[in-house]
Each structure stands twice: as C-alpha cells, then as structure tokens.
Coordinates of C-alpha atoms in Angstrom, one line a residue:
X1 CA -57.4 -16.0 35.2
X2 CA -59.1 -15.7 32.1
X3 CA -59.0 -18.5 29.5
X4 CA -57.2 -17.1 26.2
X5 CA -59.9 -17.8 23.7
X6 CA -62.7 -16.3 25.8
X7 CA -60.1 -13.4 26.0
X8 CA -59.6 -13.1 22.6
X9 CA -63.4 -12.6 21.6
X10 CA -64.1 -9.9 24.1
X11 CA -60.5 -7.6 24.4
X12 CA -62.8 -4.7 23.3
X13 CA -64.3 -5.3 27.4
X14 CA -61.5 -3.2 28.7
X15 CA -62.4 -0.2 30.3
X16 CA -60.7 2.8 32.5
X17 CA -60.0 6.1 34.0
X18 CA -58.5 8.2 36.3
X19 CA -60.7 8.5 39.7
X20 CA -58.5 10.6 41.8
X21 CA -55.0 11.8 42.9
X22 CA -52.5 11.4 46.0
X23 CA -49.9 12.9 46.8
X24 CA -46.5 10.4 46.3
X25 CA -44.9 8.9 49.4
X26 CA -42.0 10.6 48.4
X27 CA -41.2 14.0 46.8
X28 CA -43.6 16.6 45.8
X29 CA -45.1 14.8 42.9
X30 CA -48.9 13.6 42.5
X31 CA -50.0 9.8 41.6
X32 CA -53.2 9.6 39.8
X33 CA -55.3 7.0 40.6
X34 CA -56.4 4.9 37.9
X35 CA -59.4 2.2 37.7
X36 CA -59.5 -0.8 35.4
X37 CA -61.5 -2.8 34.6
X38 CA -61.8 -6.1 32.2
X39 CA -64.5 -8.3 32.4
X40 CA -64.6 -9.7 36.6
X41 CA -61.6 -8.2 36.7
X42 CA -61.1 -4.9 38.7
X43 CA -57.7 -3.3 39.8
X44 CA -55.8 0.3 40.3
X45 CA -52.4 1.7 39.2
X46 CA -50.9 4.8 40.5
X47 CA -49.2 6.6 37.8
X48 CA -47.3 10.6 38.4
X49 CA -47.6 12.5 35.4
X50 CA -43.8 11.3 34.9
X51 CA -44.9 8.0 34.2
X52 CA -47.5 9.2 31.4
X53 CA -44.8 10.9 29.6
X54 CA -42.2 8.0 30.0
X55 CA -44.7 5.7 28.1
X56 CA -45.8 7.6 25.4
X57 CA -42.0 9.0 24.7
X58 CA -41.4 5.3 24.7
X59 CA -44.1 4.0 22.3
X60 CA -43.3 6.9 19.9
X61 CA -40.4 5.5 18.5
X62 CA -42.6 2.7 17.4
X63 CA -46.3 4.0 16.7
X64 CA -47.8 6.7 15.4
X65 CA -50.9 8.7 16.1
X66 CA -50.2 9.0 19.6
X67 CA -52.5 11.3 21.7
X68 CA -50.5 14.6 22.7
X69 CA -49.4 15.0 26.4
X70 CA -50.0 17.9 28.2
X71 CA -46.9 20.3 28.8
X72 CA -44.9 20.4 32.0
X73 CA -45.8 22.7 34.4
X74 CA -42.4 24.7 35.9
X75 CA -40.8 23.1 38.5
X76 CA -41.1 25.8 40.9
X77 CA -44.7 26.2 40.0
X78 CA -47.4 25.7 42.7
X79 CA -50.3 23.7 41.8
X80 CA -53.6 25.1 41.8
X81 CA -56.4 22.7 43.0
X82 CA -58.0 24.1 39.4
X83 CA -54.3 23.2 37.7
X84 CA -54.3 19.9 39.3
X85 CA -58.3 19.2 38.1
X86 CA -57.0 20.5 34.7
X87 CA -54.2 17.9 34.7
X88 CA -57.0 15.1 35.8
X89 CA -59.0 15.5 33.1
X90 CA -56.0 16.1 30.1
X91 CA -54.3 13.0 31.3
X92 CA -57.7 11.2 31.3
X93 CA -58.1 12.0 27.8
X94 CA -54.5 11.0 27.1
X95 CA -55.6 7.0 29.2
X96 CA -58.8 7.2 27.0
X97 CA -57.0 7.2 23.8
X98 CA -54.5 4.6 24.3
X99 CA -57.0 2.4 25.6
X100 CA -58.5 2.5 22.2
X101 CA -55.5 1.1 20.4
X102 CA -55.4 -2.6 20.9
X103 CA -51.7 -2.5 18.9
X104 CA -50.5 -0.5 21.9
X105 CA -52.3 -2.9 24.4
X106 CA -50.6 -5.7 23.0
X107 CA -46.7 -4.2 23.2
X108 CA -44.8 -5.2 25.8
X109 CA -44.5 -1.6 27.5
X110 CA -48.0 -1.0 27.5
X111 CA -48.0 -4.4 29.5
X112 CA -46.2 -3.7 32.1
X113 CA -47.5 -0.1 32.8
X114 CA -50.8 -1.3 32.8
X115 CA -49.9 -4.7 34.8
X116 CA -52.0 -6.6 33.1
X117 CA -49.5 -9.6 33.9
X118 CA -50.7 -9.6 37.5
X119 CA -54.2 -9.7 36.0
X120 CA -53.7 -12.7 33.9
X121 CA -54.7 -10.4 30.6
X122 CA -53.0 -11.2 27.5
X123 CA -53.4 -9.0 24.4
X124 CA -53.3 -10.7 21.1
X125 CA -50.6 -9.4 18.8
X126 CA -51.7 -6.5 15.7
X127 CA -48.8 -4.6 14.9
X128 CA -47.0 -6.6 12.5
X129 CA -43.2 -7.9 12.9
X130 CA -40.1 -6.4 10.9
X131 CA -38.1 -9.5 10.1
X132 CA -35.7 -9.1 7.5
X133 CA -33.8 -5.6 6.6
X134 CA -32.6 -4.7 3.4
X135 CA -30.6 -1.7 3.6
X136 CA -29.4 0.9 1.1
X137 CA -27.0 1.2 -0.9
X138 CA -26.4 5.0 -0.6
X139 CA -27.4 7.1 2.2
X140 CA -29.2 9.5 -0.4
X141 CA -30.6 7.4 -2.4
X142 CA -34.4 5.5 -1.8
X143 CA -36.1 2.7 -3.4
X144 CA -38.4 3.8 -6.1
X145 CA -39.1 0.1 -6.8
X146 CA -38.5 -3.5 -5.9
X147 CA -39.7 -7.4 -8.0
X148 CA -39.3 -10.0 -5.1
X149 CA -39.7 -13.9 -6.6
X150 CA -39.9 -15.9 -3.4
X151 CA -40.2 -19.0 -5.5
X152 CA -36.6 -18.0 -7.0
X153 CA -35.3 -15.9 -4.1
X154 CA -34.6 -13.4 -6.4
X155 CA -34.7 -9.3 -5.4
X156 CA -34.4 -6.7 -7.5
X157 CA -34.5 -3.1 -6.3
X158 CA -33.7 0.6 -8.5
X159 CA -33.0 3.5 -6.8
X160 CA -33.5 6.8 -7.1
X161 CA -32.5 10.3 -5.0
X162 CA -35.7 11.6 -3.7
X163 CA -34.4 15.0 -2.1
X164 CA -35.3 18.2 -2.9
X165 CA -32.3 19.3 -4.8
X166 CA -32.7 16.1 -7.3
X167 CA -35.5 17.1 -8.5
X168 CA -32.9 19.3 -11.0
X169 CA -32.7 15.9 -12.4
X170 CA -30.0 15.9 -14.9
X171 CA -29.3 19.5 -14.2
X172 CA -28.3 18.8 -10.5
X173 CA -26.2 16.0 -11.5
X174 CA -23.9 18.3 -13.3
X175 CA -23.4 20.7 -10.3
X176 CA -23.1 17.9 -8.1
X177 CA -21.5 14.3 -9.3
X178 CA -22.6 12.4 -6.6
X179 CA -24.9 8.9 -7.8
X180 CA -28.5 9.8 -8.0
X181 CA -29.8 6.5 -9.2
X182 CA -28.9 2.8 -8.9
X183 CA -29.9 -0.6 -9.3
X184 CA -29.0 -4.3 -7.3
X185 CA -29.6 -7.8 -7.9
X186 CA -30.2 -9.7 -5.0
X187 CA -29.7 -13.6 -4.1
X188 CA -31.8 -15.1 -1.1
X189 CA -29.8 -17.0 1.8
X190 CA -31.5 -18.3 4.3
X191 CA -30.0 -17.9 7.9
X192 CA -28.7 -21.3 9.5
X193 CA -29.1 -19.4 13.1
X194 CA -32.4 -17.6 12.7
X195 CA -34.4 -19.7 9.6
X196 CA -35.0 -15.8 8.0
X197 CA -33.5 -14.6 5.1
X198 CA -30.6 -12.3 4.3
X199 CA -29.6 -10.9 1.3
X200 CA -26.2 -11.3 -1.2
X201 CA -25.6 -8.9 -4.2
X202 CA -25.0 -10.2 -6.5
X203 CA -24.6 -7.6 -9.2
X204 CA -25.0 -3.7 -8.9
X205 CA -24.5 -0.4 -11.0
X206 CA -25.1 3.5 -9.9
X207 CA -26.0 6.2 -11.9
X208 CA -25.8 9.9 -12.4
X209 CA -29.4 9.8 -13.0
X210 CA -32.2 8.6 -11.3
X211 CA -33.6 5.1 -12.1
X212 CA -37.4 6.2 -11.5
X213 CA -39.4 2.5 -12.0
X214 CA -38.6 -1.4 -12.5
X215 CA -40.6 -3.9 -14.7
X216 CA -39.9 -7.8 -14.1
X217 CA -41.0 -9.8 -16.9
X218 CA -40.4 -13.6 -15.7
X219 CA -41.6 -14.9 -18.7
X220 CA -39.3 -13.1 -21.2
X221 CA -36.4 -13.6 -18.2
X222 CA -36.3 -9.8 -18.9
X223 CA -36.1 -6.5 -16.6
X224 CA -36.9 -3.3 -18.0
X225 CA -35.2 -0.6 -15.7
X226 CA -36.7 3.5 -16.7
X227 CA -34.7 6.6 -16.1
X228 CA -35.6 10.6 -15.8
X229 CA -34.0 10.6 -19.2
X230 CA -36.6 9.1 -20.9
X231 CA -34.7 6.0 -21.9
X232 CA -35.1 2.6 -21.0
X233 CA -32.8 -0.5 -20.1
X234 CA -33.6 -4.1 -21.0
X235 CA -31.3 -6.8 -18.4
X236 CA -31.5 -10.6 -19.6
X237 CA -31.6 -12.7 -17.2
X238 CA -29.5 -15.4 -17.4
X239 CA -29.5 -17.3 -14.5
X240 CA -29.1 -21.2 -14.0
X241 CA -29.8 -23.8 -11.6
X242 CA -28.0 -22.3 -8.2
X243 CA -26.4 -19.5 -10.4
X244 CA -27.4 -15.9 -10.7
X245 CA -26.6 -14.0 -13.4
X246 CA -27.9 -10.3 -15.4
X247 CA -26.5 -9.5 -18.5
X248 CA -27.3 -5.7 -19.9
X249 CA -28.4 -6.1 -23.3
X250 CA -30.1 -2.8 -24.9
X251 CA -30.8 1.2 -23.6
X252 CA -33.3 2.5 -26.1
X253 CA -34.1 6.3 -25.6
X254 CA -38.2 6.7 -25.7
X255 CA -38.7 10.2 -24.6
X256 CA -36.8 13.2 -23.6
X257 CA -38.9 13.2 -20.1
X258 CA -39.2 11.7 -17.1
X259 CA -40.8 7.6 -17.0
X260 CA -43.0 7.7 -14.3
X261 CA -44.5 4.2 -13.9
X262 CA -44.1 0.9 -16.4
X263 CA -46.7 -2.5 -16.4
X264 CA -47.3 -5.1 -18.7
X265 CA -50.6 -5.4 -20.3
X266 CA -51.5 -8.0 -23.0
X267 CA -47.8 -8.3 -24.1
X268 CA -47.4 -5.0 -24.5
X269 CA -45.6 -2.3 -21.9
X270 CA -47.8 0.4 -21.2
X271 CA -45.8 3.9 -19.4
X272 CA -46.6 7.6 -18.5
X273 CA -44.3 10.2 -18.2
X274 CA -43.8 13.0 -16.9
X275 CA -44.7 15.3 -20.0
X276 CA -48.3 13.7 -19.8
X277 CA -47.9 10.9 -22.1
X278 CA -49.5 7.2 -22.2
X279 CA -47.7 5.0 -24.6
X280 CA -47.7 1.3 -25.6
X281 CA -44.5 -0.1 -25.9
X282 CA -43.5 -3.6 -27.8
X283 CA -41.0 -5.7 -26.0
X284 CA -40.6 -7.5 -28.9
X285 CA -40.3 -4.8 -31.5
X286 CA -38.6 -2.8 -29.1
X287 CA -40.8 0.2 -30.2
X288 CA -43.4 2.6 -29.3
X289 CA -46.7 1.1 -31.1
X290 CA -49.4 3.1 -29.6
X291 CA -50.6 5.9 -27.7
X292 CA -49.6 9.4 -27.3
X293 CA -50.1 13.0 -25.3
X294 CA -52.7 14.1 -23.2
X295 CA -52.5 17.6 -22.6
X296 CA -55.9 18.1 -24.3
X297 CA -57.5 16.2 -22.4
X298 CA -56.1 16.9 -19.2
X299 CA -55.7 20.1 -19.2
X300 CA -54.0 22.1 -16.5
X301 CA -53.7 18.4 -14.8
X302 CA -50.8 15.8 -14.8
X303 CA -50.4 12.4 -14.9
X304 CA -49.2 11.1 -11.2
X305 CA -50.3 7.3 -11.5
X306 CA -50.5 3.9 -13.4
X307 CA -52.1 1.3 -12.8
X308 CA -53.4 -1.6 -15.5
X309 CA -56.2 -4.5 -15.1
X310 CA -55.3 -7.7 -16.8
X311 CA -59.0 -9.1 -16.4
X312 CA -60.6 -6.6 -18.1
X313 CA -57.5 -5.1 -20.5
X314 CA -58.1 -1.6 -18.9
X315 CA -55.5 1.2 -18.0
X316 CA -56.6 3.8 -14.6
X317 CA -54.8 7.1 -15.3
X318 CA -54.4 9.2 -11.5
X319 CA -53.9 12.6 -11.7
X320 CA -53.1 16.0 -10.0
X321 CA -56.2 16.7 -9.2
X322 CA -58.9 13.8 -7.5
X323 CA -59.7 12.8 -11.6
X324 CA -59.0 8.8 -13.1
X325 CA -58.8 8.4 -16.2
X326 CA -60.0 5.1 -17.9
X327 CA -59.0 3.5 -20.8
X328 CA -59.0 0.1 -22.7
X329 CA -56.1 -1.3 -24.4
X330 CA -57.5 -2.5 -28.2
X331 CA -54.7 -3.5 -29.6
X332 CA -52.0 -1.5 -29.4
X333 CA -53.9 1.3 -29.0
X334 CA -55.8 3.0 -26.0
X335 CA -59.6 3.9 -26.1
X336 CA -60.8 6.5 -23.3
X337 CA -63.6 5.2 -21.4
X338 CA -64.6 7.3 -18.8
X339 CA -63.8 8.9 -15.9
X340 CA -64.1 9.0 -12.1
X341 CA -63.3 10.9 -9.2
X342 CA -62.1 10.5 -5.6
X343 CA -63.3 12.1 -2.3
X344 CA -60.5 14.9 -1.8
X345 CA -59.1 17.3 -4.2
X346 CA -55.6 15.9 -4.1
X347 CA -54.0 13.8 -6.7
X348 CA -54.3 10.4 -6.8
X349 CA -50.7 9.5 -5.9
X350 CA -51.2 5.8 -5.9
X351 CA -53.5 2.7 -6.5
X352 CA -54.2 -0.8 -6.6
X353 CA -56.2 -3.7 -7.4
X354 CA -57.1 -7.1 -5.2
X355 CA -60.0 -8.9 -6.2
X356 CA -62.4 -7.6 -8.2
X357 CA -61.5 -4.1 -6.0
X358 CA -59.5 -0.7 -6.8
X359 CA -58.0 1.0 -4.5
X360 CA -57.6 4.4 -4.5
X361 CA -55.4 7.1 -2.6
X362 CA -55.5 11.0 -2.8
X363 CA -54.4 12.9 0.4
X364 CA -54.8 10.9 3.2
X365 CA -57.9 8.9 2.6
X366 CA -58.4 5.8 0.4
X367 CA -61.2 5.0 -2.2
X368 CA -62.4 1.3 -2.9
X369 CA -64.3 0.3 -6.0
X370 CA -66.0 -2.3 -7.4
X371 CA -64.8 -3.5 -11.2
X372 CA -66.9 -6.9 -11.6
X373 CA -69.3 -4.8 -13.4
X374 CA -72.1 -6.0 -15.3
X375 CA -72.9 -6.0 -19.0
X376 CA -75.0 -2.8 -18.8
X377 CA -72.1 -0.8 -16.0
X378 CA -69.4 0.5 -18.1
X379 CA -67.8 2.5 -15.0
X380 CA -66.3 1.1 -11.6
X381 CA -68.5 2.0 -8.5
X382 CA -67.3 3.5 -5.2
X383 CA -68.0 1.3 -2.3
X384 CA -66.3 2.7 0.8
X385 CA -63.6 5.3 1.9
X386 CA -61.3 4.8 4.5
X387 CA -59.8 7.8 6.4
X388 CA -57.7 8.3 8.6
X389 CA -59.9 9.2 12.3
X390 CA -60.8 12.7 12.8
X391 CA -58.8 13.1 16.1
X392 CA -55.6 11.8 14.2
X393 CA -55.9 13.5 11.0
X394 CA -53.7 16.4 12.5
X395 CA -51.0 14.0 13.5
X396 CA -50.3 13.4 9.8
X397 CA -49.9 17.6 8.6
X398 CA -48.9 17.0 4.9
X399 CA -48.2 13.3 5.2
X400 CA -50.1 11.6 2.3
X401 CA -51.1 8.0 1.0
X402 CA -48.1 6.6 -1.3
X403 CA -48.6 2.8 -1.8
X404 CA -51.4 0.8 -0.7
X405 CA -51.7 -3.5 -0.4
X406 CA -54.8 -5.2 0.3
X407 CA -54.6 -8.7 2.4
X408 CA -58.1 -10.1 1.6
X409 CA -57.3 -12.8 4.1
X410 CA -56.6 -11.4 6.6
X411 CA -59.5 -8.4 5.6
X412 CA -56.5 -5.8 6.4
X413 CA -55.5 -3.0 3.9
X414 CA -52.0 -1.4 4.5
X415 CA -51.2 2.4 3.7
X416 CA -47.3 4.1 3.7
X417 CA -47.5 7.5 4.1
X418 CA -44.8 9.9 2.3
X419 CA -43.7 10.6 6.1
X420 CA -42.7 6.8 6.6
X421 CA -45.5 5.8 8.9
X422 CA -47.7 2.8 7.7
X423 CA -51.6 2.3 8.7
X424 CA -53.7 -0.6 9.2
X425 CA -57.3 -0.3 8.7
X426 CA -59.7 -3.5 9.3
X427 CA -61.5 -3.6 5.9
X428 CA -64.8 -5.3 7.2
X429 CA -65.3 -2.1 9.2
X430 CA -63.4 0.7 8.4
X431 CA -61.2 1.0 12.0
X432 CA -57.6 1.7 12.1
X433 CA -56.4 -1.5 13.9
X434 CA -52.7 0.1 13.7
X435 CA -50.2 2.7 13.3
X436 CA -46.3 2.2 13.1
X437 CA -43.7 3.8 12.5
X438 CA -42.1 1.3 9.1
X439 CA -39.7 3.4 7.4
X440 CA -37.9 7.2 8.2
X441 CA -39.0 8.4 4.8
X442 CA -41.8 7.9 2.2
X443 CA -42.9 4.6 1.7
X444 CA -42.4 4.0 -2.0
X445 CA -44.1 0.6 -2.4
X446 CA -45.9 -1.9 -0.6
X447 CA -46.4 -5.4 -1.9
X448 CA -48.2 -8.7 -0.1
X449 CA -46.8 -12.5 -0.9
X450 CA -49.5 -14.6 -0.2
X451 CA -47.4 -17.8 -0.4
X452 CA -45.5 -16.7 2.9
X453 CA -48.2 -14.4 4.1
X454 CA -45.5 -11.7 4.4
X455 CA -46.0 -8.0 3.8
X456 CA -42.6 -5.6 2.0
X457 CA -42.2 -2.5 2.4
X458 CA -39.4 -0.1 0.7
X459 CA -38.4 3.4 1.6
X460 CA -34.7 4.4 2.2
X461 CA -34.3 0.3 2.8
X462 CA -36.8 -2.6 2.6
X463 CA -38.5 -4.5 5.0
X464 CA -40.3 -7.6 5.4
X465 CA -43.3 -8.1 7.9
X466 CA -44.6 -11.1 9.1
X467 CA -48.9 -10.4 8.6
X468 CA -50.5 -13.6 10.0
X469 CA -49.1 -12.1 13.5
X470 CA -51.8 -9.6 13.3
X471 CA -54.6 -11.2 15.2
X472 CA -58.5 -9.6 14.8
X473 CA -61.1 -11.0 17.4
X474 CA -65.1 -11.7 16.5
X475 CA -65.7 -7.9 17.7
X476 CA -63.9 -6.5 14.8
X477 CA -66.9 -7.8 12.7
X478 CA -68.9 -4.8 14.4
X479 CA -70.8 -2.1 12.4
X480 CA -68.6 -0.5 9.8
X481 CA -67.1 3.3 11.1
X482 CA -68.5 6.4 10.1
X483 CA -64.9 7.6 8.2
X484 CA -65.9 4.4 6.2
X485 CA -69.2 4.2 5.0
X486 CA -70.1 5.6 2.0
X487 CA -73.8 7.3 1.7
X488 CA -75.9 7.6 -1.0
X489 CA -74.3 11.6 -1.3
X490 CA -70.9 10.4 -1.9
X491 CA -71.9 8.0 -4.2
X492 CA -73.2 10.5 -6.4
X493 CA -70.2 12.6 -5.9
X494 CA -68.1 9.9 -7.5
X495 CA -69.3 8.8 -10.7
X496 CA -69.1 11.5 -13.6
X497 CA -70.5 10.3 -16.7
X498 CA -69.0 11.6 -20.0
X499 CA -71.6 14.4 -20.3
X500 CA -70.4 15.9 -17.0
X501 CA -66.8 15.6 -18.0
X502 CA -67.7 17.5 -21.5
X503 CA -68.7 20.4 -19.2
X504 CA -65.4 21.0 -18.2
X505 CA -63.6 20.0 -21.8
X506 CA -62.5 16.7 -20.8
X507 CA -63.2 14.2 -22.8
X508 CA -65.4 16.7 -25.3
X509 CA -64.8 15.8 -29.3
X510 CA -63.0 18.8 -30.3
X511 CA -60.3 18.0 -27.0
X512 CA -60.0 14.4 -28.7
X513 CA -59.6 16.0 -32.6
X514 CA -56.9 18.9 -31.2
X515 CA -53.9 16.8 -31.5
X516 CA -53.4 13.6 -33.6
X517 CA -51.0 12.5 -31.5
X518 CA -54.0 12.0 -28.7
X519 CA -53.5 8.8 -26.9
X520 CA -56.9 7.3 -27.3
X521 CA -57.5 9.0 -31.5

C-alpha cells in the first residue's frame, strides 16, 4: 500500500502496455495481456478488444479528446496472425494515450478497468465537479450572458437564439414568431438536503429579438440589457433586505445594428457593434459621448471582441482576422494606440484579463500577454501560447476558443469551445490537465468566483463547478510543453509597431482623416 501523499507527488510513475494475447477461456475472442506498473508495484489485466471499446464509449459521454479505437473486424472474419499483431499494436496506442490523462485515471471507470483498487492506487481528482444546474428557459434559446453576485445571491442571465436561421435577426422573427431572446432574474436558495444552491425566478420577459449582451452595474443598482436592434434597456434594481425586485425604466435606441459586447470603463459604457463601431456611452446622460466607426481602419476586417482594462483605462478591439486593436479612453473619447497580433489567422473570438495578463483566443489556441509594462513599453508583450496537443487538434474539426477564465490559484486556465467541450491547461507548463464534455453547445461565457472558488459556465443552461477539486502534484511544475513556449521567432511575429501597420493602411494618417466620425479623431 502506498501512503497517499507519497502517491500524490509521483502519479506521473505509472507506466504500461500490452505484452501479449490469449485466447479467452470462453468463446472465440482474444484477451490482451496488459503490464502495469507504478512504483514497486507490478500487476496484469486481461482485457478482449470488447472491453477497450466498452471503456472508451463509456468515458465519452464525459471527456473529450479521446484516442480513436480501431474498427471491428466482421464477425465471420478469421484473424490473421499479421491482423491480430495489427490489433496489438493499435490498441497499445489506444492504453498509451489514456494513460497520459490523469483526469481519466482519476474517474471511477478508469478505476475499476484498471483495478487499481486491488493495488492500493488512488488517483487524485482533476476534472472539476458540476454542482448546481441552471436550465433554460426555451429549448432554442442559449445564454449569451450571465452577472452572478454571490454576496447577494443574485443571477441574472439574457438569452439569445443562436441557430442558423436566427441569424435573419429581425427578419426571421417575422417569418417565424417564436421568442428569440429573453431575460431572467434569479434569487439564490440554498438546499436544506444538499447545502448547494438552487435557483427561483423571480422575474422574466422573452422577446422577438435577440438579447445579445448584459452589463450589471452594482453601484448604480442598474442593468443594462443590448438587443440586435441596436437599442438598449436600463432595469433599476430595487431590491430590499430579503426582497427582490427589477423595475424596467428606459429603452433608448443607439444604433440600427447589432450590440455586440457592453463594459464599463471610468463611468462611462464603452460597446461595439456589429456595423464596426466603438462608442462611449453616458449612463448618466443617457447618451452617446464619444467614439465612432472603424471601417477605415479596419478595412475588410470586423469587430468580433471587447474587452476593457480598468488599471490602465485601455480598450482591446479583437477582430476577424488575428489583429487587436488598442485604444485608451481620454475622456470620453478613444485614442488608438497600437496594435497586435495573435498566432493563427482566425479572429479573436474572445479574451480576458487576470493579473497583470491578457488572454487571448483565435482558433483553437490561446495567447497570454504581459500589460505591467514599463514607462518606455507602450505595447503588451506575448509570453506564451497554449494549444491544444498536436494528436488532439483533429478531435476538435471547427471547434474554436469562445470564453476563457484564468484561476491564478490554482495556476489553471479554462477554455469552452463553440462545440461545448471545455479544456484545462496547467498554466505553469503549458499541459492539458483536462478535457470534458461541460455543455451540448457553445460555451458562451466562463467566469471564476474566487470567494467560493467555483467556476460558471453557460451555454444552452448554466453550470457551476467546484475548482479546488482539481488537484496538481509537485510533477506538474516540470519543464513547460513545446505547444506552450514561446521562442524568440514568435515573439517577433507578435508585436507590429505602427510603421508595420501603416504598410498595410491601418492606422496610416489619411485612414484616421477619411471619416470624422473615426472613433479615435
């Protein structure tokens, strides 16, 4: 028996593979004969290619990534002594790859096909825990985004229909009058049974257009809910002591496109829409105060992201195509400041900041960089990647990064993928620690409460995920990965100075002079 704590520091010490076949006692089938070994420990299993297949249907309705299993042969097919070699070595690669994923070691299944019971081995736990569920409130519609307040136990989610045929938008709500967008106030309860919370509404409303992005704004006791129309609605909230209450107060039409994202910056709102436009916004005034188009400067681009910096008053701009645009708020008015780009060509669908780091998505991979910069850096600097591993990459098709968190404690950095599956990377070297299946569809936001040390997620529902589960050993601490490190090449790659960006008419004076109604002019 090995002592927990000595077993916690050296999990990485299990090895195996498949040595040799028998024939079954029973039946035609073949057993392979499989070696472990973990430390002084040494034992076989005898596994038929049934059993293989069993496990890995099994785990897949829970992880992702799973190495592929080798196709049946044809029951009336006879076996080859090359065939059966060729099965050997598949299903070896098949062992080889699970062995690898210390989430899967850890699950209960894996457990017992592995017998590591008998063997006195006890994985510790990675894959986080989904304990509370918030579901939908239509089957078509998905969260687009959610304010939890766990001091206050208040939820508030906005919906939006994410299928094809909503993209019509206003159009397709004419042909078809189903509720494409909603929103719901939620009070916490805690369970008397289980100690977890549930979920009451407490107020609701559905539309026949798409609520596209939420703003809480404690301070003001104010929500500001966007639309596909371009308009905005303001919600007071009046709650008192062990009473929840929203009151509707003001819709104020902005645009006549699509609000993509709203955050607060110095007092001030600052959105992008879908026609390419940053503006300022004044809660108070309840007008636009600043800002404007960027068609010059982006060219045959479009805006796909927001994201602001309190710290240093700055606004990151992602776009269609690998290029961030920087700006800092003076005043009520924007100031371009450079630009940067990521690794791939995609666009940046998504970022976020922890710590004096940005995180960056476009495709699959994930860019971090630095912003404490120093008096003479006027531009953030690329520090690592993380991608997904080469071998897995083909898993994911045209599955992309669409919300990202960062747990500094626990050094952990969660993705959600538009096909529902979340990732886990270890951040001090770059590994994937885990891969789960959260959500059946994209995974619309991801947001970490330090105070409970609980991850949410939100896709067609919302979940909650208990983090400090997720238990990394002393061996995670080893050398960062190759997907992760970022050479000297790539560095240079990701820093484009203005000059460069002149060179292809971004950022050039005559794109800033072309329209008055330029954002940063």
């Amino acid at each position: 028996m090995i002592a927990e704590d000595e077993q916690r520091k050296n999990y990485h010490d299990l090895s195996g593979e498949i040595i040799g076949h028998q024939q079954a006692e029973k039946g035609n089938s073949l057993n392979f004969i499989i070696e472990l070994d973990f430390k002084d420990n040494n034992w076989r299993i005898y596994r038929p290619y049934k059993k293989f297949e069993e496990l890995l249907i099994d785990l897949s309705s829970d992880f992702a990534l799973l190495p592929d299993i080798p196709p049946r042969y044809p029951s009336e097919y006879e076996l080859s002594p090359q065939d059966v070699d060729d099965r050997e070595e598949a299903l070896d690669q098949v062992l080889q790859e699970i062995l690898k994923r210390r989430d899967i070691l850890a699950d209960d299944r894996a457990i017992a096909w592995f017998e590591f019971a008998t063997q006195g081995i006890k994985y510790p736990k990675i894959k986080p825990t989904s304990v509370t569920h918030v579901p939908s409130v239509e089957d078509n519609l998905t969260i687009s985004k959610f304010y939890y307040s766990s001091d206050r136990g208040v939820l508030t989610t906005v919906y939006e229909d994410m299928s094809f045929l909503s993209k019509f938008g206003k159009m397709w709500s004419i042909i078809d009058k189903s509720q494409i967008g909603a929103y719901v106030f939620w009070r916490r309860v805690i369970s008397s049974e289980t100690n977890l919370p549930t979920f009451d509404k407490v107020t609701d409303k559905v539309y026949e257009q798409r609520v596209t992005t939420l703003l809480a704004c404690p301070d003001m006791k104010k929500f500001f809910l966007a639309f596909d129309s371009g308009s905005i609605l303001i919600i007071n909230d009046v709650s008192e002591e062990g009473y929840n209450a929203y009151e509707e107060d003001d819709t104020i039409k902005l645009q006549s496109d699509r609000i993509m994202d709203m955050q607060m910056l110095n007092g001030k709102i600052v959105l992008i829409s879908y026609g390419n436009a940053l503006k300022i916004f004044d809660p108070i005034k309840r007008e636009i105060v600043g800002g404007g188009s960027l068609k010059a400067r982006l060219g045959d681009r479009n805006l796909h992201s927001l994201l602001v910096d309190e710290r240093s008053s700055r606004i990151y701009l992602g776009t269609s195509a690998n290029l961030m645009l920087i700006y800092n708020l003076e005043g009520n008015q924007p100031k371009y400041a450079g630009s940067l780009r990521s690794k791939n060509q995609g666009p940046i669908q998504t970022m976020h900041i922890d710590r004096g780091n940005l995180f960056s998505a476009d495709g699959q991979d994930i860019t971090t960089w630095s912003i404490l910069l120093s008096k003479n850096e006027k531009l953030p600097k690329n520090t690592a990647v993380f991608s997904l591993p080469k071998e897995s990459a083909s898993h994911f098709e045209d599955a992309v990064v669409t919300s990202i968190a960062n747990v500094s404690d626990h050094s952990l950095l969660f993705a959600g993928y538009s096909n529902g599956i979340m990732i886990v990377w270890n951040t001090k070297n770059g590994h994937v620690v885990s891969s789960f299946h959260a959500h059946s569809d994209r995974v619309t936001q991801i947001s970490y409460l330090a105070d409970r040390d609980v991850l949410i997620s939100s896709s067609n529902n919302l979940k909650f995920w208990k983090v400090g589960e997720i238990q990394l050993d002393e061996n995670d601490d080893e050398e960062e990965s190759e997907e992760t490190k970022a050479t000297e090449e790539d560095l240079n790659k990701f820093d484009l100075d203005v000059e460069d960006l002149q060179e292809e008419g971004i950022g050039s004076e005559d794109a800033q002079k072309s329209k008055s109604t330029d954002a940063e002019a």
